[in-house]
Tab-separated table of C-alpha atoms in Angstrom:
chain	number	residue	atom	x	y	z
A	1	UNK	CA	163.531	144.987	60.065
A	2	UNK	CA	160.273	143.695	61.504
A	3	UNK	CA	159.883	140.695	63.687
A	4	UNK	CA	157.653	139.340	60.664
A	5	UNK	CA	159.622	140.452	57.690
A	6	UNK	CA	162.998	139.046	59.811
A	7	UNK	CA	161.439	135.444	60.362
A	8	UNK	CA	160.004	135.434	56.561
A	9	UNK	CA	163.291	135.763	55.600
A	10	UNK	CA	165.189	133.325	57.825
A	11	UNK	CA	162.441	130.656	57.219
A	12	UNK	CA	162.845	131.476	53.423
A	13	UNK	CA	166.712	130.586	53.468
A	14	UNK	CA	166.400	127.990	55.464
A	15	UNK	CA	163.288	125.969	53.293
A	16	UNK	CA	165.483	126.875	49.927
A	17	UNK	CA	168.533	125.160	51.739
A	18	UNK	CA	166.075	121.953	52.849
A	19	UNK	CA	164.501	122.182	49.408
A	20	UNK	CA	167.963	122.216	47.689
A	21	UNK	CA	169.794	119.349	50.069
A	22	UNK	CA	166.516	117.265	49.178
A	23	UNK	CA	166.440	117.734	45.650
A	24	UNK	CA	170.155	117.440	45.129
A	25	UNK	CA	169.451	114.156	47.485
A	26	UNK	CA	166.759	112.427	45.473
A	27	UNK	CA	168.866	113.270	41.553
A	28	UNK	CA	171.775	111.590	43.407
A	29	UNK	CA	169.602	108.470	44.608
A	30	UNK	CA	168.380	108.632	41.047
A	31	UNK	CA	171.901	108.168	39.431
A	32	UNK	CA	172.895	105.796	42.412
A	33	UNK	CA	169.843	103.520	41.370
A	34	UNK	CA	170.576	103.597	37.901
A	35	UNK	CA	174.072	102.456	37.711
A	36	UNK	CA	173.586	99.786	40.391
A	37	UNK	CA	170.530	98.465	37.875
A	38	UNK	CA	171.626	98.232	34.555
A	39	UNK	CA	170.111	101.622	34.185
A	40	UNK	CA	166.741	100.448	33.913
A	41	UNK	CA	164.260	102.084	36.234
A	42	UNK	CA	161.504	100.304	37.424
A	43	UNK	CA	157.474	100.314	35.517
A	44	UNK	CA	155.291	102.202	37.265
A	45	UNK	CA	152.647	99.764	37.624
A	46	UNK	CA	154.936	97.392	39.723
A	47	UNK	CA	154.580	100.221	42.534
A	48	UNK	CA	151.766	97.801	44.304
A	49	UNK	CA	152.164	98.421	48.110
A	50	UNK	CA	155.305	100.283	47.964
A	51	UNK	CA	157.832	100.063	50.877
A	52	UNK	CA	157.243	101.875	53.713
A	53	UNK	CA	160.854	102.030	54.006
A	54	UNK	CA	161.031	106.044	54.450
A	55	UNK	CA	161.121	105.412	58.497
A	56	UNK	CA	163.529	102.928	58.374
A	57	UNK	CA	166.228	104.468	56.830
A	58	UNK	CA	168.962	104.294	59.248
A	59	UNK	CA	168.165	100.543	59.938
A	60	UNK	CA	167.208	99.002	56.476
A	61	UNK	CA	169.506	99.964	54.188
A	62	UNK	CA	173.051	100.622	52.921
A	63	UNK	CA	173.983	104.300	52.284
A	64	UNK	CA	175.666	103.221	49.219
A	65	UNK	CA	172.516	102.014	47.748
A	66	UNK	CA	170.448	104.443	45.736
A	67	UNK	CA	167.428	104.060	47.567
A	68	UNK	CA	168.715	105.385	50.658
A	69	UNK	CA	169.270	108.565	49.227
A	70	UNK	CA	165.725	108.559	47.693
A	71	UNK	CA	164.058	107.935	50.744
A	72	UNK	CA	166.402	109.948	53.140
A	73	UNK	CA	165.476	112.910	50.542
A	74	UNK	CA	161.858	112.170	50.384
A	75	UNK	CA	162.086	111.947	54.548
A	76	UNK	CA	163.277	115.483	53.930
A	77	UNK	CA	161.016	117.181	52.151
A	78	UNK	CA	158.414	115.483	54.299
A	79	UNK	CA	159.580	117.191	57.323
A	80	UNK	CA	159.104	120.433	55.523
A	81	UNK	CA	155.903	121.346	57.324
A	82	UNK	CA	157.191	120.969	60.468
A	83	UNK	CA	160.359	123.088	60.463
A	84	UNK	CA	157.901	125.793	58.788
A	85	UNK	CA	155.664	125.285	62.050
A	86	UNK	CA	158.576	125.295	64.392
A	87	UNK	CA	159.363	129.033	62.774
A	88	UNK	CA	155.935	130.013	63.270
A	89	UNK	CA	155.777	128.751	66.898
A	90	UNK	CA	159.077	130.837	67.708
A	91	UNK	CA	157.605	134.271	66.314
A	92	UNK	CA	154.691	133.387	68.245
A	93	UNK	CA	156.722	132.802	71.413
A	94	UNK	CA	158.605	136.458	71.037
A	95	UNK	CA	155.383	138.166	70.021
A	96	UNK	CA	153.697	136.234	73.391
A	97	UNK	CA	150.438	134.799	71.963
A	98	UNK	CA	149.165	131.832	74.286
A	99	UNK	CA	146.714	131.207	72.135
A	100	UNK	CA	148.203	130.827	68.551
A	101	UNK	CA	151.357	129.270	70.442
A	102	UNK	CA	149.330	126.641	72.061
A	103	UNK	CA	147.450	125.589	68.529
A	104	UNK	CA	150.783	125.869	66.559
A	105	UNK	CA	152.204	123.370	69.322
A	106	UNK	CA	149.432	121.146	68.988
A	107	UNK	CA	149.706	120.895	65.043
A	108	UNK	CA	153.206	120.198	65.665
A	109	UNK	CA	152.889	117.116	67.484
A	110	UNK	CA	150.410	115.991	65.589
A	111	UNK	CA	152.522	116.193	62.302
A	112	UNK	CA	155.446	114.557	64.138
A	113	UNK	CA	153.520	111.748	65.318
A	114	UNK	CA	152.189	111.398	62.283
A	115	UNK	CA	155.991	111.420	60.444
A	116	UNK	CA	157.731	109.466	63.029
A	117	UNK	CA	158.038	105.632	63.264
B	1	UNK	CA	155.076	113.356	32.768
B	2	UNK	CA	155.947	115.836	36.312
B	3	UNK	CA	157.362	117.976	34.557
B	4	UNK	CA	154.306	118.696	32.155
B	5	UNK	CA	152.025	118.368	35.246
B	6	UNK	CA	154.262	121.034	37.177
B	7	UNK	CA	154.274	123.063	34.503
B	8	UNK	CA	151.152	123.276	33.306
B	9	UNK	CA	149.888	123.349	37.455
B	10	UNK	CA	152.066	126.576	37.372
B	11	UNK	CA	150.265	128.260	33.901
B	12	UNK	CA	147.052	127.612	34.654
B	13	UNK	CA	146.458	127.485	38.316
B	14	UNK	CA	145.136	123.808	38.749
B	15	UNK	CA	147.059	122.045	41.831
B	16	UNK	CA	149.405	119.464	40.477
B	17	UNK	CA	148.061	116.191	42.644
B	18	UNK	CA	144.556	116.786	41.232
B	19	UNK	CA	145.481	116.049	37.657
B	20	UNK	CA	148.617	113.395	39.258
B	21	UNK	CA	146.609	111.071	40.401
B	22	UNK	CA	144.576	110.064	36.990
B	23	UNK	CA	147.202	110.522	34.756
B	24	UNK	CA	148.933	107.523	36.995
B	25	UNK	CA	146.324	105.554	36.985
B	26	UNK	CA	144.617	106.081	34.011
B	27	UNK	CA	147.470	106.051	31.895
B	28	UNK	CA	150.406	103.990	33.406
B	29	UNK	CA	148.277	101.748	35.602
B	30	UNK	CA	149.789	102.450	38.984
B	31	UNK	CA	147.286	101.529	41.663
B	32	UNK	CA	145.480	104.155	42.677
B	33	UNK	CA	146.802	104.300	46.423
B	34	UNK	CA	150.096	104.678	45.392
B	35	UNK	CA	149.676	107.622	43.330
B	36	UNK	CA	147.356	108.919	45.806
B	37	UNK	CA	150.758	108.590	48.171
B	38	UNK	CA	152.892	110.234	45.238
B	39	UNK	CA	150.363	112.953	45.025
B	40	UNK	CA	150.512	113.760	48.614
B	41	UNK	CA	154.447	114.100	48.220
B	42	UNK	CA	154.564	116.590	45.496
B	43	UNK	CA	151.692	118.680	47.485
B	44	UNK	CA	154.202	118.691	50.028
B	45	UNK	CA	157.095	119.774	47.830
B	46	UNK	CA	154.895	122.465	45.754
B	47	UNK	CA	154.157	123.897	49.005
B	48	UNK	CA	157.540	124.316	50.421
B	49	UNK	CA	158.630	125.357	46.874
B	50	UNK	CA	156.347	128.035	46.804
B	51	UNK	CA	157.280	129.178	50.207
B	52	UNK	CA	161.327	129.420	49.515
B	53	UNK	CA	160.231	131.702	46.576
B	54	UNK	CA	161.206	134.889	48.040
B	55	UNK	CA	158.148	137.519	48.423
B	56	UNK	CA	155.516	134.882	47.519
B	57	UNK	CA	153.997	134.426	50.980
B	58	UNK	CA	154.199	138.089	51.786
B	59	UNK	CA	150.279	137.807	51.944
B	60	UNK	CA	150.131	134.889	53.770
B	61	UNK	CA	148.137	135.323	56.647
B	62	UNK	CA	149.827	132.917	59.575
B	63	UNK	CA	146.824	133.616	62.254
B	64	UNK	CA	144.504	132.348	59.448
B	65	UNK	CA	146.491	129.512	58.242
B	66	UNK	CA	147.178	127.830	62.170
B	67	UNK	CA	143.421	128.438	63.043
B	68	UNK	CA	142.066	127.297	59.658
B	69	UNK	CA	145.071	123.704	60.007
B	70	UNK	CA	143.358	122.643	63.180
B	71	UNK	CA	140.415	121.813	61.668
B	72	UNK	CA	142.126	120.641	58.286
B	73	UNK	CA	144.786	118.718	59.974
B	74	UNK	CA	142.299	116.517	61.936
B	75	UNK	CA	139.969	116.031	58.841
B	76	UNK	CA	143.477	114.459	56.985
B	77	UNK	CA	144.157	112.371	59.614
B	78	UNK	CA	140.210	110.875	59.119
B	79	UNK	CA	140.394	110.757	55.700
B	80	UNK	CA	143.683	108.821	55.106
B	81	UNK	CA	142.687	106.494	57.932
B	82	UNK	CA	139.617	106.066	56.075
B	83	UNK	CA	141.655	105.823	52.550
B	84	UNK	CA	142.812	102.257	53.250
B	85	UNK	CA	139.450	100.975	54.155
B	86	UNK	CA	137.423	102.275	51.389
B	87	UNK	CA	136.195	99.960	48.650
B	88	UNK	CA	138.486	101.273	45.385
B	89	UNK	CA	135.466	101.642	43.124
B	90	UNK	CA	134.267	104.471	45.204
B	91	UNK	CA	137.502	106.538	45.758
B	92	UNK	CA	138.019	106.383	42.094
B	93	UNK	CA	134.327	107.609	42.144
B	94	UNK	CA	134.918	110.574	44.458
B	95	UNK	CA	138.074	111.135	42.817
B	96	UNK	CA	136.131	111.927	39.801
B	97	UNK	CA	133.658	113.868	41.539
B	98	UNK	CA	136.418	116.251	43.238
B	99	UNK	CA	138.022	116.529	39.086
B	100	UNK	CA	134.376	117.554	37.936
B	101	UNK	CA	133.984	120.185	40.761
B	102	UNK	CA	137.692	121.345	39.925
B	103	UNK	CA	137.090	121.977	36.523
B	104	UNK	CA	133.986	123.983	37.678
B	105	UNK	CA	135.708	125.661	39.892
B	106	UNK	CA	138.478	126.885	37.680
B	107	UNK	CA	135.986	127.469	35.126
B	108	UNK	CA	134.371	130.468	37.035
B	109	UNK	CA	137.747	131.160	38.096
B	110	UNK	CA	138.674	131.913	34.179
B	111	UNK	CA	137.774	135.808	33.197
B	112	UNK	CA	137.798	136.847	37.002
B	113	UNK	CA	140.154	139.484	38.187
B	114	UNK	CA	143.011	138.557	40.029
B	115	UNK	CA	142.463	141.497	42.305
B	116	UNK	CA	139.262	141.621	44.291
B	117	UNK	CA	136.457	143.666	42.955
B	118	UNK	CA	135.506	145.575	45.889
B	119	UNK	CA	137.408	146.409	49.384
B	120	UNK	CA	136.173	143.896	51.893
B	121	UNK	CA	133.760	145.066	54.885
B	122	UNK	CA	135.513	145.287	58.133
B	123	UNK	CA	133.319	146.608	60.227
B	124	UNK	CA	130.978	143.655	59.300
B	125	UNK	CA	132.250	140.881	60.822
B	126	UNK	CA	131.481	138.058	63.143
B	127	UNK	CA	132.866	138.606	66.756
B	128	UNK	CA	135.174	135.334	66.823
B	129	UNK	CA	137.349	136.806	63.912
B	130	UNK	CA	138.119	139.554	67.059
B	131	UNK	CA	138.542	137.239	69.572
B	132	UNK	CA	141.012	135.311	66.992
B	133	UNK	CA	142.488	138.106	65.905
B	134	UNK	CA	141.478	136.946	61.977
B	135	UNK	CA	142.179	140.237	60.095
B	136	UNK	CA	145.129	141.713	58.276
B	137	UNK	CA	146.311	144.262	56.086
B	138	UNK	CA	148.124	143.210	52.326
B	139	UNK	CA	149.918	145.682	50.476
B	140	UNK	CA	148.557	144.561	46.435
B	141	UNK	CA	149.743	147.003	43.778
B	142	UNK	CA	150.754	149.864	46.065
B	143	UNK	CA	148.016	149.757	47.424
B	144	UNK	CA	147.453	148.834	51.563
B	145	UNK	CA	143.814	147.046	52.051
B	146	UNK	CA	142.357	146.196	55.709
B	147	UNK	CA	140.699	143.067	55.983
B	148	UNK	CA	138.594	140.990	58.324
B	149	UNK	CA	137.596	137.350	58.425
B	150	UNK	CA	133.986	136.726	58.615
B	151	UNK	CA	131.689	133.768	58.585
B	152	UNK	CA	134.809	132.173	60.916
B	153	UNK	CA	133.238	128.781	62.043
B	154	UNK	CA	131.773	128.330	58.832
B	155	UNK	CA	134.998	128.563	57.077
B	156	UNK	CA	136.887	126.339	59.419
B	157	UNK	CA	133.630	123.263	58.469
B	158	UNK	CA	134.763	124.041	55.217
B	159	UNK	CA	138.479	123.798	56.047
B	160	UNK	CA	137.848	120.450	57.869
B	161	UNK	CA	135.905	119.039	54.869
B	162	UNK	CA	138.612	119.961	52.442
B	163	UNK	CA	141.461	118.346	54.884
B	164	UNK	CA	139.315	115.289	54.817
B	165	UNK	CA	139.093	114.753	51.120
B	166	UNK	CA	143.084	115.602	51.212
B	167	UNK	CA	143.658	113.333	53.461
B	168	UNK	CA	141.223	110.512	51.906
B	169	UNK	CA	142.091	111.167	47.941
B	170	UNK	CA	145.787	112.355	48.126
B	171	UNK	CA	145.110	115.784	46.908
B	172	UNK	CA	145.811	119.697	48.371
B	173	UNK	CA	142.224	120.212	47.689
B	174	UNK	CA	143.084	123.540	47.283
B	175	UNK	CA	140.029	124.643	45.230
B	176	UNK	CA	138.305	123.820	48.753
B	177	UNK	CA	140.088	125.506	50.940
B	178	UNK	CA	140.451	128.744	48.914
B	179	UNK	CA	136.644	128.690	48.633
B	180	UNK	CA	136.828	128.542	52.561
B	181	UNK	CA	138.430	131.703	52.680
B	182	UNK	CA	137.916	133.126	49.818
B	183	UNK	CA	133.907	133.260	49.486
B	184	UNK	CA	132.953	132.106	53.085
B	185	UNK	CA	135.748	134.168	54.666
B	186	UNK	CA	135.459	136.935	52.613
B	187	UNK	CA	139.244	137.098	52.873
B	188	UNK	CA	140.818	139.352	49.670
B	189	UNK	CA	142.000	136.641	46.939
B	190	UNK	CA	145.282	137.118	47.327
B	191	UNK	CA	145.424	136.494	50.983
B	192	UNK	CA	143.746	133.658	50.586
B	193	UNK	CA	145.550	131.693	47.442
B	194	UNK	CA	148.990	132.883	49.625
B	195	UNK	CA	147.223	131.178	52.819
B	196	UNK	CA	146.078	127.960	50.884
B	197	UNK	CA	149.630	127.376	49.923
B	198	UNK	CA	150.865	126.596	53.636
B	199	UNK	CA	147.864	124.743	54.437
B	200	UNK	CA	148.028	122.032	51.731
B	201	UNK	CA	151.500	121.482	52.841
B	202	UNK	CA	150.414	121.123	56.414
B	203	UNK	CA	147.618	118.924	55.627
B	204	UNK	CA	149.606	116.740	53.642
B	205	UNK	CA	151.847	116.551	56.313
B	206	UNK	CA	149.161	115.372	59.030
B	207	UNK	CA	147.681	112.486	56.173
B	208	UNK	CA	150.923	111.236	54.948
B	209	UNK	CA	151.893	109.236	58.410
B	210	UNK	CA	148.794	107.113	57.243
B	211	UNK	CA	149.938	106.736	53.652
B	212	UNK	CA	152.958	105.741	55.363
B	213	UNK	CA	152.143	103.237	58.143
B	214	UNK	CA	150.267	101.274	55.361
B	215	UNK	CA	152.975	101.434	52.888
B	216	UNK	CA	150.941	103.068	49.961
B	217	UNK	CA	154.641	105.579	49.505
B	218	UNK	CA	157.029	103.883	46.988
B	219	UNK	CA	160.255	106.056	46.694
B	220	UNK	CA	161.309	104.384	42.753
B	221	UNK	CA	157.484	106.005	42.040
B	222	UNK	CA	157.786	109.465	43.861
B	223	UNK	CA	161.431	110.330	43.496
B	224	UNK	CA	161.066	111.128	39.106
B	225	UNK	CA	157.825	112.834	39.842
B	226	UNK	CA	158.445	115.045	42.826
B	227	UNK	CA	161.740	115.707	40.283
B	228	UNK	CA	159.765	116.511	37.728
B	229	UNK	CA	157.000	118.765	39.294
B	230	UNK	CA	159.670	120.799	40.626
B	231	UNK	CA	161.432	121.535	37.704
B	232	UNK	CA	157.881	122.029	35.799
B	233	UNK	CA	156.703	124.161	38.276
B	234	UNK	CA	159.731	126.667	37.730
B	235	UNK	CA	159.620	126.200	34.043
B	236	UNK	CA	156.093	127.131	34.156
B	237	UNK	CA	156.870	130.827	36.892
B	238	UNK	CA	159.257	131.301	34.171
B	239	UNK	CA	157.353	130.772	30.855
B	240	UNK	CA	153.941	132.553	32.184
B	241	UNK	CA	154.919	135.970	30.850
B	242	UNK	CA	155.256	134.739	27.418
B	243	UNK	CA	152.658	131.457	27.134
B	244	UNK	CA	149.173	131.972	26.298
B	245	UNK	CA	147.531	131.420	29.256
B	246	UNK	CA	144.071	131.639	28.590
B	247	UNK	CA	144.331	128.781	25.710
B	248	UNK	CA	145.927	127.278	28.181
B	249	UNK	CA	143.932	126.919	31.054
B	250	UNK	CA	140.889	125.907	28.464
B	251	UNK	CA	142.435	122.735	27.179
B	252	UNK	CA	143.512	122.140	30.916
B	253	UNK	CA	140.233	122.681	32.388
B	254	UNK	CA	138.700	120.292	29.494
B	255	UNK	CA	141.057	117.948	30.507
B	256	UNK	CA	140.470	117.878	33.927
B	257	UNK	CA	136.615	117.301	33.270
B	258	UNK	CA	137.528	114.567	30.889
B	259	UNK	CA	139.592	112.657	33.839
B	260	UNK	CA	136.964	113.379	36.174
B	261	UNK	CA	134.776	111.535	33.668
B	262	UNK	CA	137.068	108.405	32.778
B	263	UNK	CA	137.635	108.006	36.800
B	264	UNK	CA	134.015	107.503	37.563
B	265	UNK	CA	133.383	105.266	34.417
B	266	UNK	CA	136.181	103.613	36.194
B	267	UNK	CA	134.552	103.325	39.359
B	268	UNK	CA	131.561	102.276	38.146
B	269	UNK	CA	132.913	99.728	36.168
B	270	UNK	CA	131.901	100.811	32.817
């Protein structure tokens, strides 16, 4: 198997896995929410300046609380782009290219300053 | 109301934040930063959904997509910095604007082959798609096709202007960025709708910090969409085969011109 066709494959499984954990995350929150509101959900239109809670979910709020698992899934899938960049700047470590390594690294930090706190 | 946008995204081809975005506001009244913030969640999710799909991004061409990102990626960052200083009125404007050239854009689309008409010219090309090493091969219907980027600079201007208006309206913008690479580029279709679909998700990525910082992301909002799209999405990968397409993607398109319509009556104030 190629180096190309091997890292397709590992950074397939491993964005199904993230996709699944944050999926299976959010329906959870979902349920969570529900039961701990009377199972009512809330409008749409009350989502002026929504919570910017997605970076502080270790600090803000209870794991038992639906939300958490909303956000900490959300946080998730967020980070998606980034663990597909960290695969791409591996193959381009083993394949030795400076030059795509060095722009791959630099999109890299820029999406993880832009995603952390 | 995902789940009809993620399926009907999947049928006819129209990104799913493009359509997102007025159906919120239009329809259910959430203000439109939020669902721009919404929108920029379920580009992300699309994306990566697309990309655990085994053999999808077989034609994805990386060297492409990472030199192509650094000009999107900074253009996102702009535009959502800009996002939460712009007067409303005119983002609901441009939002319109960007739904009118969609509809175009999908319009020409309709009727066109989904393979490329003619072999692309490789040993026509501009000397930075060397020095980049911009060309491939993709292996479409049994049959292996060389390709070359061309027009390189021009297509990363391109790239940078569609990151922007991701960044600034909450969109993939990928009807930009596959014209980038696609007409400018002169990169086969394929390649280039397989290419798009990593770069929305990376230039969503580099905007949604923004969205973030200024707390336009509402998780009670995003977490039945994002649900829903995903779902729709596979419904619709599924269902393609048997749905009438075509039909389809006319009522969509007329849809999406309609929108684009309402949103700058919107804007205007009318």
């Amino acid at each position: 198997m190629s180096i190309q066709t091997d890292l397709a494959t590992g950074s397939n499984r491993l964005l199904q896995w993230l996709l699944l954990v944050s999926l299976s995350m959010l329906v959870a929150g979902g349920i969570l929410f529900l039961a701990h509101h009377g199972m009512t959900w809330p409008a749409p239109h009350a989502a002026n300046h929504g919570d910017a809670a997605l970076r502080s979910i270790p600090y803000a709020l209870h794991p038992g609380s639906g939300r958490f698992w909303m956000e900490l899934g959300l946080a998730l899938l967020l980070w998606s782009p980034a663990l597909r960049l960290c695969g791409l700047l591996w193959h381009f470590i083993r394949i030795g290219d400076w030059l795509y390594l060095s722009m791959t690294a630099l999109l890299l930090a820029l999406i993880v300053h832009s995603l952390l706190p | 109301m995902g789940l009809l946008v993620g399926c009907l995204g999947a049928l006819t081809g129209i990104g799913g934040g493009i359509i997102l975005v007025p159906l919120l506001t239009l329809l259910w009244h959430v203000p439109l930063h939020a669902a721009m913030g919404v929108s920029l969640i379920a580009v992300v999710a699309q994306s990566t959904g697309a990309a655990a799909t085994p053999g999808r991004d077989t034609l994805r061409n990386d060297r492409v997509a990472i030199f192509l990102e650094t000009g999107a990626a900074v253009g996102a960052v702009i535009g959502a910095i800009l996002t939460a200083h712009a007067p409303l009125p005119l983002l609901s404007i441009l939002f319109g604007l960007l739904l009118l050239f969609a509809s175009y854009s999908a319009f020409r689309k309709t009727g066109r082959p989904e393979t490329d008409a003619a072999t692309p010219d490789i040993t026509n090309c501009d000397g930075w798609a060397g020095r980049l090493q911009l060309h491939g091969e993709c292996l479409d219907r049994g049959e292996r096709t060389r390709y070359r980027a061309q027009s390189v600079w021009s297509g990363w201007s391109t790239m940078t202007v569609a990151g922007f208006l991701s960044g600034l309206l909450g969109v993939g913008a990928g009807a930009v960025k596959v014209i980038a690479m696609d007409q400018i580029m002169k990169l086969p279709y394929k390649v280039s709708t397989a290419t798009s679909n990593m770069i929305v998700g990376l230039t969503a990525a580099a905007g949604i910090g923004i969205y973030l910082k200024n707390g336009f992301i509402n998780a009670t909002l995003a977490t039945p969409v994002v649900l829903g799209m995903v779902g729709g999405a596979m419904l619709g990968t599924r269902i393609i085969t048997h749905a009438p397409v075509k039909p389809l993607r006319v009522l969509f398109n007329a849809v999406v011109l309609s929108f684009g319509l309402l949103m700058i009556a919107r804007g205007v104030g009318l």
